[in-house]
Amino acid sequence: MPVRKRRSQRAAQFVIPVKAGNQTCFAKKMGKTMNGNMIIKNAAELVTCSGFTAKKGKEMADLHVIEDGAVIIKEGVIEAAGRTGDIEKQFKKTGAEYSDFDMIDARGKAVLPGFVDSHTHLVFGGYRAEEFSWRLRGDSYMQIMQRGGGIVNTVKATRQASAEELMQSGIKRLDSMLSMGVTTVEGKSGYGLDRDTEIKQLEVMAHLDQIHYLDVVPTFLGAHAVPQEYKGKQDAFIDFMAADILPQVTDQNLAEFCDIFCEKSVFSIEQSRRLLTRAKDLGLKLKLHADEIVQLGGAELAAELGAVSADHLLQASDQGIKDMSVAGVVATLLPATAFSLKEPYANGRKMIDSNCAVALATDFNPGSCFTESIPLVFALATLHMNISTEEAISALTINAAAALDRADQTGSIDAGKKGDLIVLEFPSYTYIPYHLGVSTVEKVIKQGNLVFDKEKGGIIHC
Ligand code: NIG
Ligand code: FE
């Protein structure tokens, strides 16, 4: 049976002509020509990250590594993982034919779950290189925002961009993420701030999810900034989002999460509570951009509302950290943003020591953090945040999957989960941060299909 992607019913409503090139190839590969049967054996280290829920505190350091490991993936789903000898015996017992399975000999290589990038803003029009130059000269992100630049700049360009243009740039960005080992990515709207553009961004994500190898998890971030037409009328804008846009998003099943930029001079705690409570009533799961620049109580609010994750958290209070730990909110840290904004990093060490589940993500966006680099995130987390290599791996796999409420589907090498794996060029996971700022990923397997191979020149198209 071919491996199929989810939400096809939704994506089908959105018609972007499928042209020659990558789009056709992705669709064909996933739907027709790939069977999702794969055996990987002799791995020097099989780093399973085993588990079906977020790892909290000390649990994050345990990667459940199997030496001389093997994995069987059948029709896209992991069937078994263990030592090569045991797995081969088990395979023979099933009477299955080797010829129906692709085989990868991972001798001298480490195998891990595919990375999950649980916080990105990957669909947008235009770029803001000029603003980056201003920041290099000393202007702050908030100063630029207050004089009419920042997010609203990208809003202008995204409103003007066609769905087709957003698709094409989206594909390139997903390709780049895939090449660094990402197999699931979250993407947010929030560069429309009006009905048509917010819906357009979400529809583009649905279509990307359908045609690209990566799974794209859509988040509605309509309250990302106050648009020009609502200047000084934040409350009215929140009402508009809650009453007019949210119901359309949920009726059309266009998002799994609702997020908000809860920040001084953007949206207050009260406004955030109002919008997120409405979103929850309509069946969406919650995320917050919380305590990024000012300590506002966003972490506490995330715990109060039962959010799946709270993200950024550079200024999270001790109480907020405690509340997240008790409520099981995944604390998602975005070190490349702090680095890019020259702000102090979130206190990931304290969060892990306080028994929080910590995830790491890129925050890829055109303003505060124009990078999709997983190697950069690793470098910053391990060298500058006092997070161990093992903890960083948990944070980019099982805990990142938990930040998307998908820890039961991906983020670890366990039977029953999607066959989403990476093979490194090196024998141990310790090479990931060691090869500073450079991807160590040699192969990517998505639902049992080899979709990226450095040795074969990159992404495998038909
Ligand atoms: O996560 N903080 C708010 N939103 C984004 C920035 C978006 C932008 O600058 O375009 C973030 O950093
Ligand atoms: Fe963000």
Short mmCIF file of C-alpha atoms in Angstrom, two decimals, residues 41-449:
data_model
loop_
_atom_site.label_atom_id
_atom_site.label_comp_id
_atom_site.label_asym_id
_atom_site.label_seq_id
_atom_site.Cartn_x
_atom_site.Cartn_y
_atom_site.Cartn_z
CA LYS A 41 21.05 -2.40 9.51
CA ASN A 42 24.49 -2.46 11.13
CA ALA A 43 24.16 1.11 12.46
CA ALA A 44 27.09 1.94 14.72
CA GLU A 45 24.57 3.71 16.95
CA LEU A 46 20.81 3.50 16.68
CA VAL A 47 19.73 6.56 18.67
CA THR A 48 16.08 5.71 19.27
CA CYS A 49 15.05 8.59 21.61
CA SER A 50 12.40 6.02 22.55
CA GLY A 51 9.15 7.30 24.01
CA PHE A 52 5.61 8.37 23.17
CA THR A 53 5.36 11.48 25.32
CA ALA A 54 7.59 14.49 26.02
CA LYS A 55 10.71 13.83 28.07
CA LYS A 56 10.87 16.03 31.16
CA GLY A 57 13.97 17.18 33.06
CA LYS A 58 16.51 14.39 33.60
CA GLU A 59 14.74 12.07 31.13
CA MET A 60 15.98 14.31 28.33
CA ALA A 61 19.54 13.01 28.75
CA ASP A 62 18.58 9.40 28.01
CA LEU A 63 18.64 8.69 24.28
CA HIS A 64 18.16 4.89 24.46
CA VAL A 65 21.07 4.11 22.14
CA ILE A 66 21.39 0.61 20.63
CA GLU A 67 24.80 -0.44 19.29
CA ASP A 68 24.87 -2.34 15.99
CA GLY A 69 21.25 -1.38 15.49
CA ALA A 70 18.67 -2.13 12.83
CA VAL A 71 15.19 -0.87 11.94
CA ILE A 72 12.48 -2.38 9.77
CA ILE A 73 9.97 -0.01 8.21
CA LYS A 74 6.95 -1.50 6.48
CA GLU A 75 4.60 0.59 4.36
CA GLY A 76 5.98 3.72 5.96
CA VAL A 77 5.60 2.61 9.58
CA ILE A 78 8.35 1.35 11.90
CA GLU A 79 7.78 -2.33 12.54
CA ALA A 80 10.75 -3.15 14.76
CA ALA A 81 14.01 -1.66 16.05
CA GLY A 82 16.79 -3.41 17.95
CA ARG A 83 20.16 -5.12 17.51
CA THR A 84 20.87 -6.15 13.93
CA GLY A 85 21.09 -9.89 14.71
CA ASP A 86 17.75 -9.91 16.55
CA ILE A 87 15.96 -7.81 13.95
CA GLU A 88 17.18 -10.01 11.08
CA LYS A 89 15.93 -13.13 12.86
CA GLN A 90 12.57 -11.49 13.47
CA PHE A 91 12.36 -10.41 9.82
CA LYS A 92 13.04 -13.92 8.54
CA LYS A 93 10.29 -15.33 10.79
CA THR A 94 7.69 -13.09 9.12
CA GLY A 95 8.40 -14.76 5.79
CA ALA A 96 8.58 -11.34 4.10
CA GLU A 97 10.70 -11.07 0.95
CA TYR A 98 13.91 -9.03 1.16
CA SER A 99 13.34 -8.04 -2.45
CA ASP A 100 10.29 -5.97 -1.39
CA PHE A 101 12.47 -3.89 0.91
CA ASP A 102 15.15 -1.30 0.18
CA MET A 103 18.23 -1.92 2.29
CA ILE A 104 20.67 0.58 3.78
CA ASP A 105 23.87 -0.67 5.33
CA ALA A 106 24.62 1.93 8.03
CA ARG A 107 27.94 0.43 9.09
CA GLY A 108 30.06 3.16 10.71
CA LYS A 109 27.10 5.54 10.84
CA ALA A 110 24.67 6.77 13.46
CA VAL A 111 20.93 6.59 12.80
CA LEU A 112 18.47 8.93 14.56
CA PRO A 113 14.83 9.98 14.29
CA GLY A 114 14.26 12.76 11.74
CA PHE A 115 14.38 16.21 13.30
CA VAL A 116 11.16 18.08 14.02
CA ASP A 117 11.28 21.87 13.60
CA SER A 118 8.31 22.84 15.75
CA HIS A 119 8.36 26.63 15.30
CA THR A 120 8.77 28.35 11.93
CA HIS A 121 7.14 31.05 9.84
CA LEU A 122 8.00 29.44 6.52
CA VAL A 123 5.35 30.92 4.19
CA PHE A 124 5.97 34.60 3.50
CA GLY A 125 6.55 37.08 0.69
CA GLY A 126 9.53 39.42 0.38
CA TYR A 127 12.64 39.79 2.50
CA ARG A 128 13.93 42.29 5.09
CA ALA A 129 17.66 42.36 4.46
CA GLU A 130 17.68 46.13 4.88
CA GLU A 131 16.26 45.86 8.39
CA PHE A 132 18.98 43.35 9.23
CA SER A 133 21.56 45.96 8.17
CA TRP A 134 19.88 48.51 10.45
CA ARG A 135 20.07 46.04 13.30
CA LEU A 136 23.76 45.49 12.58
CA ARG A 137 24.17 49.26 12.96
CA GLY A 138 22.51 49.17 16.38
CA ASP A 139 18.73 49.59 15.93
CA SER A 140 16.67 47.17 18.00
CA TYR A 141 13.99 44.83 16.64
CA MET A 142 11.31 46.68 18.63
CA GLN A 143 12.54 50.13 17.47
CA ILE A 144 12.22 49.00 13.86
CA MET A 145 8.76 47.59 14.57
CA GLN A 146 7.62 50.80 16.28
CA ARG A 147 8.57 52.93 13.31
CA GLY A 148 6.48 50.84 10.96
CA GLY A 149 8.95 48.18 9.88
CA GLY A 150 9.18 44.59 11.05
CA ILE A 151 6.31 42.14 10.70
CA VAL A 152 4.00 44.62 8.91
CA ASN A 153 6.64 44.98 6.21
CA THR A 154 6.39 41.27 5.44
CA VAL A 155 2.60 41.59 5.68
CA LYS A 156 2.62 44.00 2.74
CA ALA A 157 4.70 41.64 0.60
CA THR A 158 2.71 38.55 1.60
CA ARG A 159 -0.61 40.22 0.79
CA GLN A 160 0.74 40.99 -2.68
CA ALA A 161 2.24 37.56 -3.35
CA SER A 162 0.22 34.98 -5.27
CA ALA A 163 -0.41 31.54 -3.79
CA GLU A 164 1.76 30.11 -6.56
CA GLU A 165 4.68 32.38 -5.60
CA LEU A 166 4.32 31.42 -1.95
CA MET A 167 4.24 27.76 -2.97
CA GLN A 168 7.42 27.99 -5.00
CA SER A 169 9.39 29.75 -2.26
CA GLY A 170 7.87 27.34 0.28
CA ILE A 171 9.12 24.31 -1.66
CA LYS A 172 12.67 25.69 -1.75
CA ARG A 173 12.60 26.35 1.99
CA LEU A 174 11.28 22.86 2.75
CA ASP A 175 13.98 21.38 0.50
CA SER A 176 16.63 23.18 2.52
CA MET A 177 15.13 21.95 5.81
CA LEU A 178 14.94 18.39 4.49
CA SER A 179 18.61 18.49 3.55
CA MET A 180 19.41 19.15 7.23
CA GLY A 181 17.37 16.19 8.41
CA VAL A 182 14.00 17.78 9.18
CA THR A 183 11.07 15.44 8.46
CA THR A 184 8.24 17.38 10.17
CA VAL A 185 7.91 21.14 10.34
CA GLU A 186 5.42 23.53 11.84
CA GLY A 187 4.47 26.66 9.88
CA LYS A 188 2.54 29.70 11.03
CA SER A 189 0.31 32.16 9.24
CA GLY A 190 0.49 35.72 10.57
CA TYR A 191 1.80 37.66 7.60
CA GLY A 192 -1.69 38.43 6.34
CA LEU A 193 -3.54 39.88 9.33
CA ASP A 194 -6.57 40.00 7.06
CA ARG A 195 -8.98 37.28 6.04
CA ASP A 196 -7.79 36.54 2.52
CA THR A 197 -4.08 36.47 3.21
CA GLU A 198 -4.30 34.48 6.44
CA ILE A 199 -6.41 31.88 4.61
CA LYS A 200 -4.04 31.98 1.62
CA GLN A 201 -1.03 31.23 3.85
CA LEU A 202 -2.81 28.34 5.54
CA GLU A 203 -3.98 26.91 2.22
CA VAL A 204 -0.45 27.11 0.85
CA MET A 205 0.75 25.14 3.88
CA ALA A 206 -1.95 22.51 3.31
CA HIS A 207 -0.81 22.18 -0.27
CA LEU A 208 2.86 22.02 0.68
CA ASP A 209 2.02 19.28 3.15
CA GLN A 210 0.37 17.33 0.38
CA ILE A 211 3.01 17.68 -2.31
CA HIS A 212 6.27 17.79 -0.35
CA TYR A 213 7.99 14.95 1.49
CA LEU A 214 7.92 16.91 4.75
CA ASP A 215 4.87 16.90 6.99
CA VAL A 216 3.78 20.51 7.47
CA VAL A 217 1.78 21.24 10.63
CA PRO A 218 -0.26 24.46 10.25
CA THR A 219 -0.69 27.07 12.99
CA PHE A 220 -3.00 30.07 12.80
CA LEU A 221 -1.13 33.16 14.03
CA GLY A 222 -3.60 35.85 12.93
CA ALA A 223 -2.65 37.87 16.02
CA HIS A 224 1.01 38.27 15.09
CA ALA A 225 0.98 42.08 14.90
CA VAL A 226 -1.52 44.90 14.67
CA PRO A 227 -2.07 45.83 11.01
CA GLN A 228 -2.08 49.43 9.82
CA GLU A 229 -5.89 49.47 9.50
CA TYR A 230 -6.30 48.57 13.21
CA LYS A 231 -3.56 50.85 14.58
CA GLY A 232 -4.41 51.78 18.17
CA LYS A 233 -7.41 49.40 18.10
CA GLN A 234 -5.89 46.16 19.40
CA ASP A 235 -9.07 45.06 21.12
CA ALA A 236 -11.12 45.50 17.97
CA PHE A 237 -8.52 43.51 16.04
CA ILE A 238 -8.69 40.66 18.56
CA ASP A 239 -12.51 40.73 18.27
CA PHE A 240 -12.22 40.55 14.47
CA MET A 241 -9.84 37.57 14.69
CA ALA A 242 -11.98 35.78 17.27
CA ALA A 243 -15.37 36.40 15.68
CA ASP A 244 -14.63 36.47 11.95
CA ILE A 245 -11.43 34.66 11.07
CA LEU A 246 -11.06 31.87 13.64
CA PRO A 247 -14.42 30.22 12.82
CA GLN A 248 -13.52 30.14 9.12
CA VAL A 249 -10.12 28.62 9.90
CA THR A 250 -11.70 25.88 11.99
CA ASP A 251 -14.68 25.31 9.64
CA GLN A 252 -12.25 24.69 6.80
CA ASN A 253 -9.95 22.65 9.05
CA LEU A 254 -7.01 24.82 8.04
CA ALA A 255 -5.02 24.83 11.30
CA GLU A 256 -4.18 22.52 14.20
CA PHE A 257 -2.89 25.24 16.52
CA CYS A 258 -3.62 28.85 17.38
CA ASP A 259 -0.71 31.06 18.41
CA ILE A 260 -0.40 34.74 19.42
CA PHE A 261 2.48 37.21 19.84
CA CYS A 262 1.92 37.97 23.53
CA GLU A 263 4.31 40.87 24.13
CA LYS A 264 4.43 44.43 25.48
CA SER A 265 3.21 46.82 22.75
CA VAL A 266 1.81 43.90 20.73
CA PHE A 267 -0.91 41.80 22.46
CA SER A 268 -1.47 41.86 26.22
CA ILE A 269 -2.05 38.91 28.54
CA GLU A 270 -5.77 39.74 28.65
CA GLN A 271 -6.08 39.96 24.85
CA SER A 272 -4.11 36.73 24.48
CA ARG A 273 -6.31 34.94 27.00
CA ARG A 274 -9.42 36.11 25.14
CA LEU A 275 -8.32 34.96 21.69
CA LEU A 276 -6.78 31.68 22.83
CA THR A 277 -9.80 30.75 24.93
CA ARG A 278 -12.02 31.23 21.87
CA ALA A 279 -9.59 29.17 19.76
CA LYS A 280 -9.66 26.37 22.33
CA ASP A 281 -13.47 26.41 22.36
CA LEU A 282 -13.36 25.97 18.59
CA GLY A 283 -11.12 22.92 18.95
CA LEU A 284 -7.66 24.32 18.25
CA LYS A 285 -4.63 23.45 20.34
CA LEU A 286 -2.65 26.36 21.72
CA LYS A 287 0.81 27.89 21.42
CA LEU A 288 2.15 31.27 22.53
CA HIS A 289 5.04 33.52 21.59
CA ALA A 290 5.68 34.20 25.27
CA ASP A 291 8.02 36.34 27.39
CA GLU A 292 10.36 37.05 24.50
CA ILE A 293 11.37 40.64 25.08
CA VAL A 294 9.57 41.60 28.30
CA GLN A 295 8.56 39.43 31.27
CA LEU A 296 4.81 39.64 30.81
CA GLY A 297 3.58 36.37 32.31
CA GLY A 298 3.20 34.50 29.03
CA ALA A 299 4.60 31.26 30.48
CA GLU A 300 2.08 31.42 33.32
CA LEU A 301 -0.73 32.05 30.82
CA ALA A 302 0.36 29.06 28.71
CA ALA A 303 0.10 26.85 31.81
CA GLU A 304 -3.25 28.33 32.82
CA LEU A 305 -4.76 27.65 29.39
CA GLY A 306 -3.21 24.19 28.96
CA ALA A 307 -1.19 25.25 25.91
CA VAL A 308 0.80 22.53 24.18
CA SER A 309 3.86 24.80 24.05
CA ALA A 310 5.14 28.22 25.04
CA ASP A 311 7.87 29.53 22.79
CA HIS A 312 10.84 31.96 23.09
CA LEU A 313 10.75 32.41 26.92
CA LEU A 314 13.93 34.51 27.11
CA GLN A 315 12.39 36.42 30.02
CA ALA A 316 10.26 33.67 31.59
CA SER A 317 9.88 34.08 35.37
CA ASP A 318 10.70 31.36 37.93
CA GLN A 319 6.99 31.02 38.61
CA GLY A 320 6.32 30.66 34.87
CA ILE A 321 8.93 27.89 34.62
CA LYS A 322 7.37 26.08 37.57
CA ASP A 323 3.89 26.44 36.10
CA MET A 324 4.99 25.06 32.72
CA SER A 325 6.61 22.07 34.40
CA VAL A 326 3.48 21.27 36.44
CA ALA A 327 1.07 21.81 33.52
CA GLY A 328 3.23 19.86 31.04
CA VAL A 329 3.67 22.78 28.64
CA VAL A 330 6.60 22.14 26.30
CA ALA A 331 9.07 25.03 26.68
CA THR A 332 10.23 25.66 23.12
CA LEU A 333 13.49 27.59 22.93
CA LEU A 334 14.69 29.40 19.82
CA PRO A 335 18.38 30.19 20.35
CA ALA A 336 19.01 31.36 16.79
CA THR A 337 16.54 34.21 17.39
CA ALA A 338 18.27 35.31 20.59
CA PHE A 339 21.59 35.10 18.71
CA SER A 340 20.28 37.10 15.77
CA LEU A 341 18.72 39.76 18.04
CA LYS A 342 21.78 39.81 20.30
CA GLU A 343 19.53 39.08 23.29
CA PRO A 344 20.46 36.81 26.22
CA TYR A 345 19.46 33.17 25.66
CA ALA A 346 16.48 31.60 27.41
CA ASN A 347 17.49 29.79 30.58
CA GLY A 348 17.13 26.28 29.19
CA ARG A 349 19.35 24.82 31.91
CA LYS A 350 17.06 26.11 34.64
CA MET A 351 14.01 24.83 32.76
CA ILE A 352 15.42 21.32 32.40
CA ASP A 353 16.58 21.34 36.02
CA SER A 354 13.06 22.42 37.00
CA ASN A 355 11.69 19.30 35.28
CA CYS A 356 10.31 21.05 32.21
CA ALA A 357 10.11 19.35 28.81
CA VAL A 358 12.30 21.56 26.60
CA ALA A 359 12.16 21.61 22.78
CA LEU A 360 14.43 23.50 20.39
CA ALA A 361 13.38 25.01 17.06
CA THR A 362 14.71 27.44 14.45
CA ASP A 363 11.96 30.13 14.39
CA PHE A 364 12.79 30.50 10.69
CA ASN A 365 11.24 33.83 9.59
CA PRO A 366 12.18 36.82 7.41
CA GLY A 367 12.76 39.24 10.30
CA SER A 368 14.09 38.28 13.70
CA CYS A 369 15.68 35.00 12.57
CA PHE A 370 16.27 34.30 8.90
CA THR A 371 17.75 30.85 9.29
CA GLU A 372 16.44 27.31 8.98
CA SER A 373 19.79 25.97 10.18
CA ILE A 374 19.49 23.00 12.53
CA PRO A 375 23.32 22.89 12.93
CA LEU A 376 23.28 26.51 14.16
CA VAL A 377 20.57 25.70 16.71
CA PHE A 378 22.64 22.74 17.94
CA ALA A 379 25.76 24.86 18.24
CA LEU A 380 24.06 27.60 20.22
CA ALA A 381 22.19 25.22 22.52
CA THR A 382 25.23 23.14 23.39
CA LEU A 383 27.91 25.83 23.49
CA HIS A 384 25.95 28.78 24.85
CA MET A 385 22.96 27.45 26.78
CA ASN A 386 24.61 24.71 28.79
CA ILE A 387 22.33 22.11 27.25
CA SER A 388 24.02 18.74 26.70
CA THR A 389 24.22 17.08 23.30
CA GLU A 390 21.82 14.36 24.52
CA GLU A 391 19.33 16.94 25.80
CA ALA A 392 19.56 18.90 22.55
CA ILE A 393 18.79 15.76 20.54
CA SER A 394 15.73 15.01 22.69
CA ALA A 395 14.73 18.66 22.26
CA LEU A 396 14.81 18.42 18.46
CA THR A 397 13.14 15.01 18.17
CA ILE A 398 10.71 13.59 20.72
CA ASN A 399 10.09 16.85 22.60
CA ALA A 400 9.68 18.83 19.39
CA ALA A 401 7.16 16.21 18.27
CA ALA A 402 5.40 16.67 21.62
CA ALA A 403 5.36 20.44 20.99
CA LEU A 404 3.23 19.56 17.94
CA ASP A 405 1.16 17.02 19.89
CA ARG A 406 2.64 14.27 17.70
CA ALA A 407 4.88 12.42 20.12
CA ASP A 408 2.76 9.33 19.44
CA GLN A 409 3.47 9.52 15.69
CA THR A 410 7.05 10.72 15.19
CA GLY A 411 10.16 11.99 17.03
CA SER A 412 11.54 8.58 18.03
CA ILE A 413 12.43 5.20 16.55
CA ASP A 414 9.68 3.07 18.08
CA ALA A 415 7.43 0.44 16.52
CA GLY A 416 4.18 1.98 15.32
CA LYS A 417 5.65 5.40 14.53
CA LYS A 418 6.30 6.88 11.10
CA GLY A 419 9.49 5.66 9.50
CA ASP A 420 11.14 9.10 9.61
CA LEU A 421 14.90 8.65 10.13
CA ILE A 422 18.24 10.21 9.39
CA VAL A 423 21.59 8.54 8.76
CA LEU A 424 24.66 10.57 9.72
CA GLU A 425 27.97 10.60 7.88
CA PHE A 426 29.61 9.78 11.20
CA PRO A 427 29.52 6.87 13.68
CA SER A 428 28.13 8.79 16.65
CA TYR A 429 25.54 11.45 17.49
CA THR A 430 28.32 13.33 19.29
CA TYR A 431 29.50 14.52 15.85
CA ILE A 432 26.36 16.64 15.45
CA PRO A 433 27.52 19.60 17.58
CA TYR A 434 31.20 18.77 17.00
CA HIS A 435 30.95 19.48 13.26
CA LEU A 436 30.19 23.09 14.09
CA GLY A 437 27.55 24.75 12.00
CA VAL A 438 27.65 22.06 9.30
CA SER A 439 25.03 19.39 8.66
CA THR A 440 26.19 15.85 9.40
CA VAL A 441 23.12 14.33 7.75
CA GLU A 442 23.95 11.96 4.89
CA LYS A 443 20.54 10.40 4.23
CA VAL A 444 16.95 11.18 5.11
CA ILE A 445 14.26 8.50 5.13
CA LYS A 446 10.68 9.74 5.14
CA GLN A 447 8.00 7.15 5.89
CA GLY A 448 10.31 4.37 4.80
CA ASN A 449 11.44 6.03 1.56
#
